[in-house]
Structure formats: structure tokens, C-alpha cells
Amino acid sequence: MNNLIILPIIMPFIIGAVLILFAKNHQLQRVISGLAAVGMFVIAIYLAVTVYNKGIIVLDVGNWQAPFGIVLVADLLATLMVLLTSLLSLVCLFFTFQTITPQREQFYFYPFYFFLLVGVNGAFLTGDIFNLFVFFEVMLISSYALIVNGGTKYQLRESFKYVVINVFASALFVIAVGWLYSVTGTLNMAHLSERIAELEQTGVLTVIAMIFFVVFASKGALFPLYFWLPKSYFGPPAAISALFGGLLTKVGIYAILRTFTLIFYHEINYTHQLIMITIAGFTMLFGVLGAVSQFDFKRILSYHIISQVGYMVMGIGIFTPLAIAGAIYYIIHHMIVKTALFLFAGTVEQITGTTELKKMGGLLKTHPVLTWLFFISAISLAGIPPFSGFFSKFPIILAGFQEKAYIISGVALLVGFFTLFSMMKIVSYAFWGKPKHTEEQANRSIRQLLLPIVPLVALTIILGLAAEPVFQYSVQIAEQIMDPSIYIESVLKE
């Protein structure tokens, strides 16, 4: 049973290696990739259901018991993230089949796609902070290859910033890991939690905690380290922007959530309620102002990623069960709806040939299904009931008012208003008014493009209509991760 945990890591690695052998046969690569993505999704569902029913699963790799060996840990949070990863990778892959050019496919697109999943799933499942660094690097190296795939000047120029900031963050990560080991003598997360509780998190350990926060903040695109994101996510094909927009920043947010609930939770007044909440406020505000100022479909969505990771960090910073549950609900909602919105941007680009809003118009008349599906996703992102955006923001803001964090709660409400404004700008320019596209473009069939997106739109509706059970699931996850003894007992078997 425990060996089940390793499948989300080893399976995409094997598939990626096999796909290299068929690099010249694009059709065969598509068949193998599609079947593998479906298989990974089924495994992720089985793993999530098993952990939900039977509790945390731990695998001591090589039979070396923790804290001396490498461990993989599947708890409720980790399995949820693996499940969402599998869903998004499946949807984006099938959208890729409809939109990618042979020129891009020939540069090992599919192998790097699966190697990226090795890093992401590994980051979610590892119980060792050094291996968290290793899986981060696997993920980043694969993302470098995918983000420059196609080799346009724009991609090469803008991805340079992405590479530089991540290399800098990786260097800081190594320093922080080494420093932490020198103080505590361990890198196993459960053992770290025990050791830091014994040593008390004061002085040097708080400094180390803040270095880790800076590292994860750069991965999660928090203020002021978000500058690389909007232009980097603008260049790649829509399917890659969608996968990155839905997935990659959440790996940074997951790392903050994991480490600051399991390891560094002893100086909440400083690390959480001062630093995180302040950063969350600036992240939300600057992100949404960036979105409001743009007139490009994909750039608006890219800036929204920044503003919305601010909500998640706000929930972590408030650090009550309600706020953490809200942050988890928000992660679920955002990964689904943001991916859908980027895929809509790709669909619109396939019709009009552009992502500039001022060159679009009238898509409601020629593509009404596309318009209404986008509209549902847009108002869900803005937090309009009864969709998932409302039920994910509500507990975070409510927790803010309950904890008398009035300023950040006010900022969150204001950002919601600006988010709605910027999404309505897309609707009014792209979908309203007179069509600006040609008759040939108007007759373009987009049925195949919409098929992968429809499940995501359905999910954002279901997450809203079934808010009660989804929120209860989020509460269970919050209660599990806010009680480190559960994780420690599972890993160290004490």
C-alpha cells in the first residue's frame, strides 16, 4: 500500500524518459502522453480517497527509517495537491493537442511536460526539506525548457528574468537548508518540527524561517518578487501559460503552508501576523492594480495570479482554522478557474489571432457558448456568488474580521472589486460590441478547444453549489496540518 505514494513521482519520470525515444514521432507521443495523463489522474484519485479513508501514508524509501532516510508522506493536503495537479495536467495536455505546432513539439515538449510533473508531485509528497529543494529544481529546469519552447525573441528575453530570479532563490534555498541543518542536525520535516519545538524558535531560527519565506515567496510571486511573472507567462503557448498559471505559483504557496504550519509556527505574531499579512496586502493590491492597467487578455490574467496568491497568504498569516481552511479552499478554486481562464485566452487567440483587447470585439455574437463559459469563470474569479470564488474568499475575510485584522480584510474586499472591474473589461472589449474578426474567423469551429475547458467550468460551479462539503473537507485538512503531532507521529512512528 505504501508504495502507492511513489507512483505520482516515478510514473511521469518513466513516461518522460520513454517519450524521448519517440521524439520524432509526434502522433505516438500524443497517444502515450494522453494515456499516461489519464492513468496519473486515476492514481491521484485513488491515492486521495485512500488517505481520506485510512489516514496518512508514509513510505521510507530504501527501508531507511525516518529521520535518517528519505521519506515520502501523503497526508490530506499533499494528496489534494497531487489530485489537482493531475487534473490540470490532463486538461492542459488535451488542449495542447489542439493548439501546439509541430515546430514546438519537436523540441522535446512532451518529455519536459512530464518531467515538470515529477518535480511538482515530488515537492508535494516529500517529507524532507532537502528533497523539497531537489524537486523544486527538477520542476524549475523543466519549466525553463517549456517556457522557452518555440524560441521566439520575446520568450528568450523574458524567460531570462524568470531564470535569474529562480537561480537566486535556489541559492538562498541551499543556504537556508544548510544553516537549518547546522542548528538542528536534521532535515526531516517531522524531526525538524520536534527539534525546533525543543530549541524554541527564537533568534537565528526566526532568521532562517524568514529566508525560507523569501525563497518560497519568490516561487509564489509575492510582493515585491513578482516582477518576473506577467511577462514570462505571456510568451509561451496558452496551454503552458494555463498550466503554469494554475500550478507553479501554488507550489510556492504549498511550501509556505507546509513549513509555516509544521516547522516555523512558534513566532506567529512576527512571522505570520506581521510579515505574511503585510506582504499579502501589498501582493493583492499591486497585483490587481497591474491587472486593471493592462489591455491584453493574457497579461490581465497573469497579474491576477499575483493578486490572488495574496489571498492565500493572507489566510496563512491570520493562522486560525477558519482562515487556513479558507486558504485551502481558495487554492482549489484558483487552480481550477485560473487554468480555465488561460485556456479561454488561448481559444480567443485561436479565433482572433491576437490577445490585445482593443483588436477584439463581438465574440458574443459569433461564439456565444465560449462567451457564457468565460463569463461564468470570470465572475467566479471575482468572487460573485454562487460560484467557488465567493465561498473561498468569504472564510478568509471573515476570519480577518474575527481576528480584528481590519486593514487587510478591507484590502481584500477592495481587491475583489477591482478584480471584477478588470474581468468586465475583458468581457466588454472581447465579447461585447461589433465583431472585429473576419467572417472566416467567425466561422472557426472551437468545439474541440472547449471540450477540455468545460470540466473546469463545471467544477467551479460544483464547488460553489456544493460549498458545504468542500469547505468541510478543507476544514479537515486545516485541522490536520495545524496539529503537527499528527504528521510527526505518522512519520517518526512515535
Short mmCIF file of C-alpha atoms in Angstrom, two decimals:
data_model
loop_
_atom_site.label_atom_id
_atom_site.label_comp_id
_atom_site.label_asym_id
_atom_site.label_seq_id
_atom_site.Cartn_x
_atom_site.Cartn_y
_atom_site.Cartn_z
CA MET A 1 0.00 0.00 0.00
CA ASN A 2 2.75 2.49 0.98
CA ASN A 3 4.45 2.07 -2.39
CA LEU A 4 1.42 3.74 -3.93
CA ILE A 5 2.86 7.13 -2.89
CA ILE A 6 5.80 6.89 -5.23
CA LEU A 7 3.68 6.39 -8.36
CA PRO A 8 2.88 10.13 -8.91
CA ILE A 9 6.65 10.72 -8.99
CA ILE A 10 8.07 7.67 -10.72
CA MET A 11 5.36 7.33 -13.36
CA PRO A 12 5.84 10.73 -15.07
CA PHE A 13 9.61 10.19 -14.89
CA ILE A 14 9.36 6.88 -16.77
CA ILE A 15 6.88 8.30 -19.27
CA GLY A 16 9.09 11.34 -19.88
CA ALA A 17 12.11 9.08 -20.49
CA VAL A 18 10.13 6.86 -22.86
CA LEU A 19 8.86 9.87 -24.80
CA ILE A 20 12.43 10.95 -25.52
CA LEU A 21 12.84 7.73 -27.52
CA PHE A 22 9.93 8.73 -29.77
CA ALA A 23 10.87 12.38 -30.16
CA LYS A 24 10.37 12.30 -33.95
CA ASN A 25 7.00 10.56 -33.86
CA HIS A 26 4.60 13.27 -32.68
CA GLN A 27 1.46 11.19 -33.08
CA LEU A 28 2.82 8.36 -30.95
CA GLN A 29 3.96 10.88 -28.34
CA ARG A 30 0.42 12.23 -28.15
CA VAL A 31 -1.08 8.78 -27.65
CA ILE A 32 1.42 7.83 -24.93
CA SER A 33 1.09 11.23 -23.23
CA GLY A 34 -2.70 11.15 -23.25
CA LEU A 35 -2.93 7.63 -21.82
CA ALA A 36 -0.31 8.41 -19.18
CA ALA A 37 -2.09 11.60 -18.11
CA VAL A 38 -5.39 9.71 -17.71
CA GLY A 39 -3.60 6.99 -15.74
CA MET A 40 -1.97 9.54 -13.43
CA PHE A 41 -5.34 11.18 -12.79
CA VAL A 42 -6.88 7.82 -11.80
CA ILE A 43 -3.95 7.06 -9.48
CA ALA A 44 -4.24 10.52 -7.89
CA ILE A 45 -7.96 9.96 -7.19
CA TYR A 46 -7.25 6.54 -5.67
CA LEU A 47 -4.44 7.96 -3.51
CA ALA A 48 -6.61 10.86 -2.27
CA VAL A 49 -9.53 8.56 -1.42
CA THR A 50 -7.23 6.06 0.33
CA VAL A 51 -5.61 8.73 2.50
CA TYR A 52 -9.00 10.28 3.29
CA ASN A 53 -10.39 6.92 4.47
CA LYS A 54 -7.30 5.35 6.08
CA GLY A 55 -5.13 8.25 7.20
CA ILE A 56 -1.62 9.42 6.37
CA ILE A 57 0.58 7.06 4.31
CA VAL A 58 4.35 7.16 4.77
CA LEU A 59 6.98 5.47 2.61
CA ASP A 60 10.50 5.02 3.96
CA VAL A 61 12.46 4.96 0.70
CA GLY A 62 15.04 2.13 0.69
CA ASN A 63 13.72 0.92 4.09
CA TRP A 64 15.80 3.60 5.83
CA GLN A 65 13.51 4.82 8.59
CA ALA A 66 12.97 8.49 9.31
CA PRO A 67 14.68 10.71 10.30
CA PHE A 68 17.75 9.02 8.78
CA GLY A 69 16.33 8.03 5.41
CA ILE A 70 14.29 9.75 2.73
CA VAL A 71 10.54 9.68 3.36
CA LEU A 72 7.52 10.39 1.21
CA VAL A 73 4.42 11.49 3.09
CA ALA A 74 0.88 11.54 1.72
CA ASP A 75 -1.46 13.43 4.01
CA LEU A 76 -4.73 15.16 3.11
CA LEU A 77 -3.05 18.35 1.89
CA ALA A 78 -0.41 16.60 -0.22
CA THR A 79 -2.90 14.24 -1.88
CA LEU A 80 -5.26 17.12 -2.63
CA MET A 81 -2.44 18.97 -4.38
CA VAL A 82 -1.38 15.87 -6.34
CA LEU A 83 -5.00 15.34 -7.41
CA LEU A 84 -5.36 18.94 -8.61
CA THR A 85 -2.01 18.69 -10.40
CA SER A 86 -3.12 15.56 -12.24
CA LEU A 87 -6.41 17.17 -13.25
CA LEU A 88 -4.80 20.35 -14.58
CA SER A 89 -2.03 18.50 -16.41
CA LEU A 90 -4.62 16.24 -18.08
CA VAL A 91 -6.80 19.15 -19.20
CA CYS A 92 -3.89 21.27 -20.43
CA LEU A 93 -2.38 18.33 -22.30
CA PHE A 94 -5.57 17.71 -24.29
CA PHE A 95 -5.80 21.45 -25.04
CA THR A 96 -2.18 21.29 -26.20
CA PHE A 97 -3.07 18.59 -28.75
CA GLN A 98 -5.41 21.10 -30.43
CA THR A 99 -3.10 24.10 -30.43
CA ILE A 100 0.58 23.17 -30.44
CA THR A 101 2.60 23.40 -33.64
CA PRO A 102 4.93 20.61 -34.88
CA GLN A 103 7.82 23.09 -34.54
CA ARG A 104 7.25 23.28 -30.80
CA GLU A 105 6.60 19.53 -30.43
CA GLN A 106 9.97 18.63 -31.91
CA PHE A 107 11.87 20.30 -29.05
CA TYR A 108 11.00 17.56 -26.55
CA PHE A 109 7.82 19.30 -25.43
CA TYR A 110 6.14 16.16 -24.05
CA PRO A 111 9.16 14.77 -22.13
CA PHE A 112 9.65 18.10 -20.34
CA TYR A 113 5.91 18.26 -19.67
CA PHE A 114 6.12 15.02 -17.68
CA PHE A 115 9.45 15.88 -16.03
CA LEU A 116 7.73 19.03 -14.74
CA LEU A 117 5.13 16.82 -13.06
CA VAL A 118 7.91 14.78 -11.42
CA GLY A 119 9.11 17.94 -9.69
CA VAL A 120 5.65 19.22 -8.74
CA ASN A 121 4.36 15.92 -7.34
CA GLY A 122 7.66 15.30 -5.58
CA ALA A 123 7.51 18.72 -3.90
CA PHE A 124 4.03 17.91 -2.58
CA LEU A 125 4.88 14.42 -1.32
CA THR A 126 8.37 14.77 0.11
CA GLY A 127 8.82 14.71 3.88
CA ASP A 128 12.35 16.02 3.70
CA ILE A 129 13.26 19.68 3.26
CA PHE A 130 16.41 18.99 1.21
CA ASN A 131 14.43 16.86 -1.21
CA LEU A 132 11.91 19.69 -1.38
CA PHE A 133 14.81 21.70 -2.83
CA VAL A 134 15.69 18.86 -5.23
CA PHE A 135 12.13 18.56 -6.53
CA PHE A 136 11.91 22.35 -6.84
CA GLU A 137 14.95 22.22 -9.11
CA VAL A 138 13.51 19.40 -11.24
CA MET A 139 10.35 21.44 -11.64
CA LEU A 140 12.22 24.66 -12.47
CA ILE A 141 14.59 23.12 -15.01
CA SER A 142 11.62 21.58 -16.82
CA SER A 143 9.72 24.87 -16.66
CA TYR A 144 12.72 26.70 -18.18
CA ALA A 145 12.58 24.31 -21.15
CA LEU A 146 8.82 24.68 -21.57
CA ILE A 147 8.76 28.45 -21.18
CA VAL A 148 11.32 28.97 -23.99
CA ASN A 149 9.88 26.23 -26.21
CA GLY A 150 9.41 27.85 -29.59
CA GLY A 151 12.45 30.06 -29.21
CA THR A 152 10.95 33.46 -30.02
CA LYS A 153 12.99 36.53 -29.09
CA TYR A 154 10.30 37.59 -26.63
CA GLN A 155 10.32 34.22 -24.88
CA LEU A 156 14.11 34.13 -24.63
CA ARG A 157 14.32 37.71 -23.30
CA GLU A 158 11.56 37.46 -20.72
CA SER A 159 12.39 33.96 -19.56
CA PHE A 160 15.87 35.26 -18.67
CA LYS A 161 14.35 37.19 -15.74
CA TYR A 162 12.45 34.04 -14.73
CA VAL A 163 15.68 32.04 -14.72
CA VAL A 164 17.69 34.70 -12.84
CA ILE A 165 15.17 35.15 -10.02
CA ASN A 166 14.77 31.42 -9.60
CA VAL A 167 18.51 30.75 -9.61
CA PHE A 168 18.91 33.43 -6.94
CA ALA A 169 16.08 31.87 -4.92
CA SER A 170 17.60 28.41 -5.29
CA ALA A 171 20.93 29.69 -3.96
CA LEU A 172 19.13 31.15 -0.95
CA PHE A 173 17.29 27.85 -0.53
CA VAL A 174 20.56 25.91 -0.28
CA ILE A 175 21.95 28.41 2.22
CA ALA A 176 18.81 28.16 4.35
CA VAL A 177 18.81 24.34 4.25
CA GLY A 178 22.49 24.22 5.26
CA TRP A 179 22.01 26.75 8.05
CA LEU A 180 18.94 24.91 9.35
CA TYR A 181 20.84 21.61 9.39
CA SER A 182 23.76 23.20 11.27
CA VAL A 183 21.36 24.38 14.00
CA THR A 184 19.02 21.40 14.27
CA GLY A 185 21.04 18.45 12.93
CA THR A 186 18.20 17.14 10.78
CA LEU A 187 16.38 17.82 7.51
CA ASN A 188 13.40 15.54 8.00
CA MET A 189 10.37 17.80 8.31
CA ALA A 190 8.73 15.87 11.16
CA HIS A 191 12.03 15.73 13.06
CA LEU A 192 12.60 19.44 12.34
CA SER A 193 9.23 20.19 13.89
CA GLU A 194 10.24 18.34 17.05
CA ARG A 195 13.73 19.85 17.25
CA ILE A 196 12.56 23.43 16.73
CA ALA A 197 9.84 22.98 19.37
CA GLU A 198 12.60 21.84 21.78
CA LEU A 199 15.00 24.66 20.84
CA GLU A 200 12.24 27.27 20.76
CA GLN A 201 12.01 29.34 17.60
CA THR A 202 13.93 32.43 18.63
CA GLY A 203 16.81 34.44 17.16
CA VAL A 204 18.63 32.52 14.47
CA LEU A 205 15.75 30.11 13.77
CA THR A 206 13.41 33.01 13.07
CA VAL A 207 16.00 34.44 10.66
CA ILE A 208 16.19 31.05 8.91
CA ALA A 209 12.39 30.94 8.76
CA MET A 210 12.36 34.32 7.05
CA ILE A 211 14.95 33.18 4.49
CA PHE A 212 12.72 30.22 3.66
CA PHE A 213 9.78 32.61 3.36
CA VAL A 214 11.71 34.77 0.88
CA VAL A 215 12.59 31.68 -1.17
CA PHE A 216 9.02 30.44 -1.29
CA ALA A 217 7.70 33.97 -1.86
CA SER A 218 9.83 34.24 -5.00
CA LYS A 219 8.40 30.94 -6.27
CA GLY A 220 4.88 32.03 -5.34
CA ALA A 221 5.30 35.51 -6.94
CA LEU A 222 4.61 37.53 -3.79
CA PHE A 223 5.37 41.24 -3.41
CA PRO A 224 7.99 42.52 -4.25
CA LEU A 225 9.32 39.38 -6.02
CA TYR A 226 6.55 39.04 -8.60
CA PHE A 227 8.00 41.19 -11.41
CA TRP A 228 9.16 38.18 -13.44
CA LEU A 229 5.73 36.59 -13.72
CA PRO A 230 3.48 38.69 -16.01
CA LYS A 231 5.86 38.82 -18.97
CA SER A 232 7.20 35.28 -18.51
CA TYR A 233 3.68 33.80 -18.61
CA PHE A 234 2.72 35.92 -21.63
CA GLY A 235 5.18 34.32 -24.07
CA PRO A 236 4.52 30.53 -24.03
CA PRO A 237 1.58 28.80 -25.75
CA ALA A 238 -1.76 29.11 -23.94
CA ALA A 239 -1.69 25.55 -22.60
CA ILE A 240 1.67 26.14 -20.91
CA SER A 241 0.58 29.54 -19.55
CA ALA A 242 -2.54 27.82 -18.21
CA LEU A 243 -0.56 25.02 -16.57
CA PHE A 244 1.92 27.46 -15.06
CA GLY A 245 -0.82 29.91 -14.03
CA GLY A 246 -2.81 27.23 -12.28
CA LEU A 247 0.04 25.20 -10.87
CA LEU A 248 3.51 26.64 -10.39
CA THR A 249 2.88 29.54 -8.02
CA LYS A 250 0.84 27.14 -5.85
CA VAL A 251 3.96 25.05 -5.27
CA GLY A 252 5.48 28.09 -3.55
CA ILE A 253 2.26 28.68 -1.59
CA TYR A 254 2.14 24.99 -0.63
CA ALA A 255 5.72 25.21 0.67
CA ILE A 256 4.78 28.23 2.82
CA LEU A 257 1.68 26.44 4.08
CA ARG A 258 3.60 23.26 4.89
CA THR A 259 6.66 24.77 6.57
CA PHE A 260 4.85 27.53 8.48
CA THR A 261 2.27 25.13 9.95
CA LEU A 262 4.60 22.20 10.64
CA ILE A 263 8.02 23.73 11.39
CA PHE A 264 8.06 27.52 11.88
CA TYR A 265 4.88 28.19 13.84
CA HIS A 266 6.28 29.38 17.18
CA GLU A 267 6.57 33.12 16.45
CA ILE A 268 3.17 33.68 14.90
CA ASN A 269 2.94 37.32 15.93
CA TYR A 270 6.02 38.15 13.88
CA THR A 271 6.31 35.61 11.04
CA HIS A 272 2.61 35.21 10.29
CA GLN A 273 0.59 38.13 11.59
CA LEU A 274 3.14 40.84 10.81
CA ILE A 275 5.29 39.72 7.86
CA MET A 276 2.89 37.48 5.95
CA ILE A 277 -0.18 39.65 6.33
CA THR A 278 1.76 42.79 5.31
CA ILE A 279 3.21 41.02 2.25
CA ALA A 280 -0.21 39.57 1.42
CA GLY A 281 -1.78 43.04 1.44
CA PHE A 282 0.81 44.54 -0.90
CA THR A 283 0.68 41.46 -3.15
CA MET A 284 -3.10 41.68 -3.54
CA LEU A 285 -3.06 45.42 -4.12
CA PHE A 286 -0.16 45.71 -6.58
CA GLY A 287 -1.27 42.60 -8.46
CA VAL A 288 -4.79 43.82 -9.08
CA LEU A 289 -3.64 47.35 -9.97
CA GLY A 290 -1.36 45.79 -12.56
CA ALA A 291 -4.33 43.87 -13.96
CA VAL A 292 -6.50 46.98 -14.12
CA SER A 293 -3.83 48.87 -16.07
CA GLN A 294 -3.48 46.21 -18.82
CA PHE A 295 -5.31 45.86 -22.15
CA ASP A 296 -4.12 42.38 -23.02
CA PHE A 297 -6.12 39.24 -22.22
CA LYS A 298 -3.19 37.11 -21.00
CA ARG A 299 -1.43 39.94 -19.17
CA ILE A 300 -4.56 40.74 -17.15
CA LEU A 301 -4.83 37.09 -16.14
CA SER A 302 -1.13 36.98 -15.28
CA TYR A 303 -1.41 39.97 -12.93
CA HIS A 304 -4.47 38.36 -11.34
CA ILE A 305 -2.33 35.38 -10.34
CA ILE A 306 -0.27 37.78 -8.24
CA SER A 307 -3.23 39.43 -6.54
CA GLN A 308 -4.88 36.10 -5.79
CA VAL A 309 -1.92 34.34 -4.22
CA GLY A 310 -2.16 37.27 -1.79
CA TYR A 311 -5.50 35.92 -0.54
CA MET A 312 -3.91 32.53 0.15
CA VAL A 313 -1.02 34.06 2.09
CA MET A 314 -3.49 36.26 3.97
CA GLY A 315 -5.27 33.11 5.14
CA ILE A 316 -1.99 31.52 6.25
CA GLY A 317 -0.98 34.74 8.00
CA ILE A 318 -4.20 35.00 10.02
CA PHE A 319 -3.50 31.42 11.10
CA THR A 320 -6.83 30.34 12.54
CA PRO A 321 -8.53 27.07 11.49
CA LEU A 322 -11.15 29.09 9.59
CA ALA A 323 -8.52 31.16 7.76
CA ILE A 324 -6.36 28.14 6.87
CA ALA A 325 -9.42 26.24 5.64
CA GLY A 326 -10.33 29.30 3.56
CA ALA A 327 -6.81 29.41 2.10
CA ILE A 328 -7.06 25.73 1.13
CA TYR A 329 -10.48 26.28 -0.44
CA TYR A 330 -9.03 29.26 -2.30
CA ILE A 331 -6.14 27.15 -3.65
CA ILE A 332 -8.63 24.57 -5.00
CA HIS A 333 -10.80 27.26 -6.57
CA HIS A 334 -7.95 29.25 -8.04
CA MET A 335 -6.08 26.33 -9.59
CA ILE A 336 -9.23 25.30 -11.45
CA VAL A 337 -10.61 28.66 -12.53
CA LYS A 338 -7.27 30.26 -13.42
CA THR A 339 -6.36 27.35 -15.67
CA ALA A 340 -9.76 27.63 -17.36
CA LEU A 341 -9.33 31.37 -17.93
CA PHE A 342 -5.92 30.97 -19.55
CA LEU A 343 -7.33 28.28 -21.82
CA PHE A 344 -10.14 30.69 -22.76
CA ALA A 345 -7.47 33.25 -23.62
CA GLY A 346 -5.84 30.64 -25.86
CA THR A 347 -9.17 29.86 -27.51
CA VAL A 348 -9.85 33.53 -28.19
CA GLU A 349 -6.35 33.87 -29.63
CA GLN A 350 -7.05 30.92 -31.94
CA ILE A 351 -10.12 32.75 -33.26
CA THR A 352 -8.88 36.35 -33.46
CA GLY A 353 -5.14 35.81 -33.84
CA THR A 354 -4.37 38.22 -31.01
CA THR A 355 -4.65 38.69 -27.25
CA GLU A 356 -4.88 42.51 -27.43
CA LEU A 357 -8.31 43.52 -26.21
CA LYS A 358 -8.53 46.62 -28.41
CA LYS A 359 -8.28 44.42 -31.53
CA MET A 360 -11.18 42.20 -30.44
CA GLY A 361 -14.94 42.53 -30.18
CA GLY A 362 -18.28 40.88 -30.69
CA LEU A 363 -17.38 37.30 -29.80
CA LEU A 364 -20.76 37.00 -28.09
CA LYS A 365 -22.47 37.16 -31.50
CA THR A 366 -20.24 34.63 -33.24
CA HIS A 367 -19.26 32.36 -30.32
CA PRO A 368 -21.98 32.57 -27.63
CA VAL A 369 -21.05 29.31 -25.87
CA LEU A 370 -17.47 30.50 -25.46
CA THR A 371 -18.73 33.83 -24.11
CA TRP A 372 -21.02 32.40 -21.46
CA LEU A 373 -18.49 29.82 -20.30
CA PHE A 374 -15.90 32.58 -19.96
CA PHE A 375 -18.38 34.83 -18.17
CA ILE A 376 -19.07 32.14 -15.53
CA SER A 377 -15.35 31.69 -14.93
CA ALA A 378 -14.76 35.45 -14.82
CA ILE A 379 -17.37 36.21 -12.18
CA SER A 380 -16.26 33.16 -10.21
CA LEU A 381 -12.73 34.57 -10.12
CA ALA A 382 -14.12 37.92 -8.98
CA GLY A 383 -15.95 36.25 -6.09
CA ILE A 384 -19.57 36.59 -7.18
CA PRO A 385 -21.97 34.03 -5.58
CA PRO A 386 -22.94 31.25 -6.07
CA PHE A 387 -19.62 30.30 -7.63
CA SER A 388 -16.48 28.98 -5.94
CA GLY A 389 -14.69 32.35 -5.79
CA PHE A 390 -17.20 33.72 -3.30
CA PHE A 391 -17.10 30.72 -0.96
CA SER A 392 -13.29 30.66 -0.97
CA LYS A 393 -12.86 34.39 -0.21
CA PHE A 394 -15.62 34.58 2.37
CA PRO A 395 -13.98 32.46 5.14
CA ILE A 396 -10.63 34.26 4.71
CA ILE A 397 -12.18 37.72 5.00
CA LEU A 398 -14.50 36.60 7.81
CA ALA A 399 -11.50 35.22 9.72
CA GLY A 400 -9.75 38.55 9.15
CA PHE A 401 -12.61 40.47 10.76
CA GLN A 402 -12.86 37.93 13.60
CA GLU A 403 -9.17 38.46 14.38
CA LYS A 404 -9.59 42.27 14.15
CA ALA A 405 -7.33 42.42 11.07
CA TYR A 406 -9.48 45.17 9.63
CA ILE A 407 -6.96 46.73 7.23
CA ILE A 408 -6.07 43.52 5.39
CA SER A 409 -9.74 42.49 5.31
CA GLY A 410 -10.61 45.86 3.79
CA VAL A 411 -7.84 45.46 1.21
CA ALA A 412 -9.19 42.01 0.32
CA LEU A 413 -12.67 43.43 -0.26
CA LEU A 414 -11.27 46.29 -2.36
CA VAL A 415 -9.18 43.90 -4.45
CA GLY A 416 -12.30 41.83 -5.14
CA PHE A 417 -13.98 44.93 -6.57
CA PHE A 418 -11.00 45.72 -8.83
CA THR A 419 -10.83 42.07 -9.94
CA LEU A 420 -14.46 42.27 -11.05
CA PHE A 421 -13.72 45.55 -12.86
CA SER A 422 -10.77 44.10 -14.78
CA MET A 423 -12.67 40.95 -15.75
CA MET A 424 -15.58 43.05 -17.00
CA LYS A 425 -13.05 44.98 -19.09
CA ILE A 426 -12.22 41.73 -20.88
CA VAL A 427 -15.91 40.98 -21.37
CA SER A 428 -16.70 44.43 -22.73
CA TYR A 429 -13.76 44.56 -25.15
CA ALA A 430 -13.54 40.96 -26.35
CA PHE A 431 -17.10 39.68 -26.22
CA TRP A 432 -19.35 42.76 -26.43
CA GLY A 433 -19.91 45.20 -29.29
CA LYS A 434 -19.43 44.69 -33.01
CA PRO A 435 -17.26 41.81 -34.25
CA LYS A 436 -13.79 42.89 -35.35
CA HIS A 437 -12.80 39.49 -36.70
CA THR A 438 -13.32 38.30 -40.24
CA GLU A 439 -16.15 36.06 -41.43
CA GLU A 440 -13.67 33.21 -41.80
CA GLN A 441 -12.60 33.68 -38.18
CA ALA A 442 -16.25 33.90 -37.11
CA ASN A 443 -16.92 30.51 -38.69
CA ARG A 444 -13.96 28.89 -36.92
CA SER A 445 -15.17 25.83 -35.01
CA ILE A 446 -13.89 25.79 -31.43
CA ARG A 447 -15.76 22.73 -30.18
CA GLN A 448 -12.55 20.71 -29.81
CA LEU A 449 -10.90 23.58 -27.94
CA LEU A 450 -13.78 23.95 -25.49
CA LEU A 451 -14.03 20.25 -24.63
CA PRO A 452 -11.04 20.25 -22.21
CA ILE A 453 -12.22 23.50 -20.58
CA VAL A 454 -15.84 22.51 -19.90
CA PRO A 455 -14.94 20.17 -16.98
CA LEU A 456 -13.12 23.04 -15.27
CA VAL A 457 -16.08 25.39 -15.66
CA ALA A 458 -18.39 22.65 -14.35
CA LEU A 459 -16.11 22.20 -11.36
CA THR A 460 -16.16 25.89 -10.43
CA ILE A 461 -19.98 25.69 -10.47
CA ILE A 462 -19.98 22.48 -8.42
CA LEU A 463 -17.51 23.94 -5.93
CA GLY A 464 -19.96 26.80 -5.42
CA LEU A 465 -23.17 24.77 -5.25
CA ALA A 466 -21.50 22.10 -3.06
CA ALA A 467 -19.66 24.63 -0.93
CA GLU A 468 -20.57 22.95 2.38
CA PRO A 469 -18.91 19.53 1.78
CA VAL A 470 -15.92 21.13 0.03
CA PHE A 471 -15.45 23.53 2.92
CA GLN A 472 -15.74 20.68 5.44
CA TYR A 473 -13.02 18.84 3.52
CA SER A 474 -10.89 22.00 3.69
CA VAL A 475 -11.54 22.23 7.44
CA GLN A 476 -10.37 18.61 7.89
CA ILE A 477 -7.17 19.40 6.01
CA ALA A 478 -6.66 22.58 8.08
CA GLU A 479 -7.15 20.70 11.34
CA GLN A 480 -4.69 18.02 10.27
CA ILE A 481 -1.91 20.40 9.24
CA MET A 482 -2.40 22.73 12.23
CA ASP A 483 -1.75 19.84 14.61
CA PRO A 484 1.91 18.92 13.86
CA SER A 485 1.74 15.93 16.24
CA ILE A 486 -0.37 14.03 13.68
CA TYR A 487 2.32 14.43 10.99
CA ILE A 488 5.16 13.71 13.46
CA GLU A 489 3.55 10.53 14.82
CA SER A 490 2.88 9.26 11.29
CA VAL A 491 6.44 9.84 10.07
CA LEU A 492 8.52 9.07 13.17
CA LYS A 493 6.06 6.43 14.43
CA GLU A 494 6.28 7.75 17.99
#
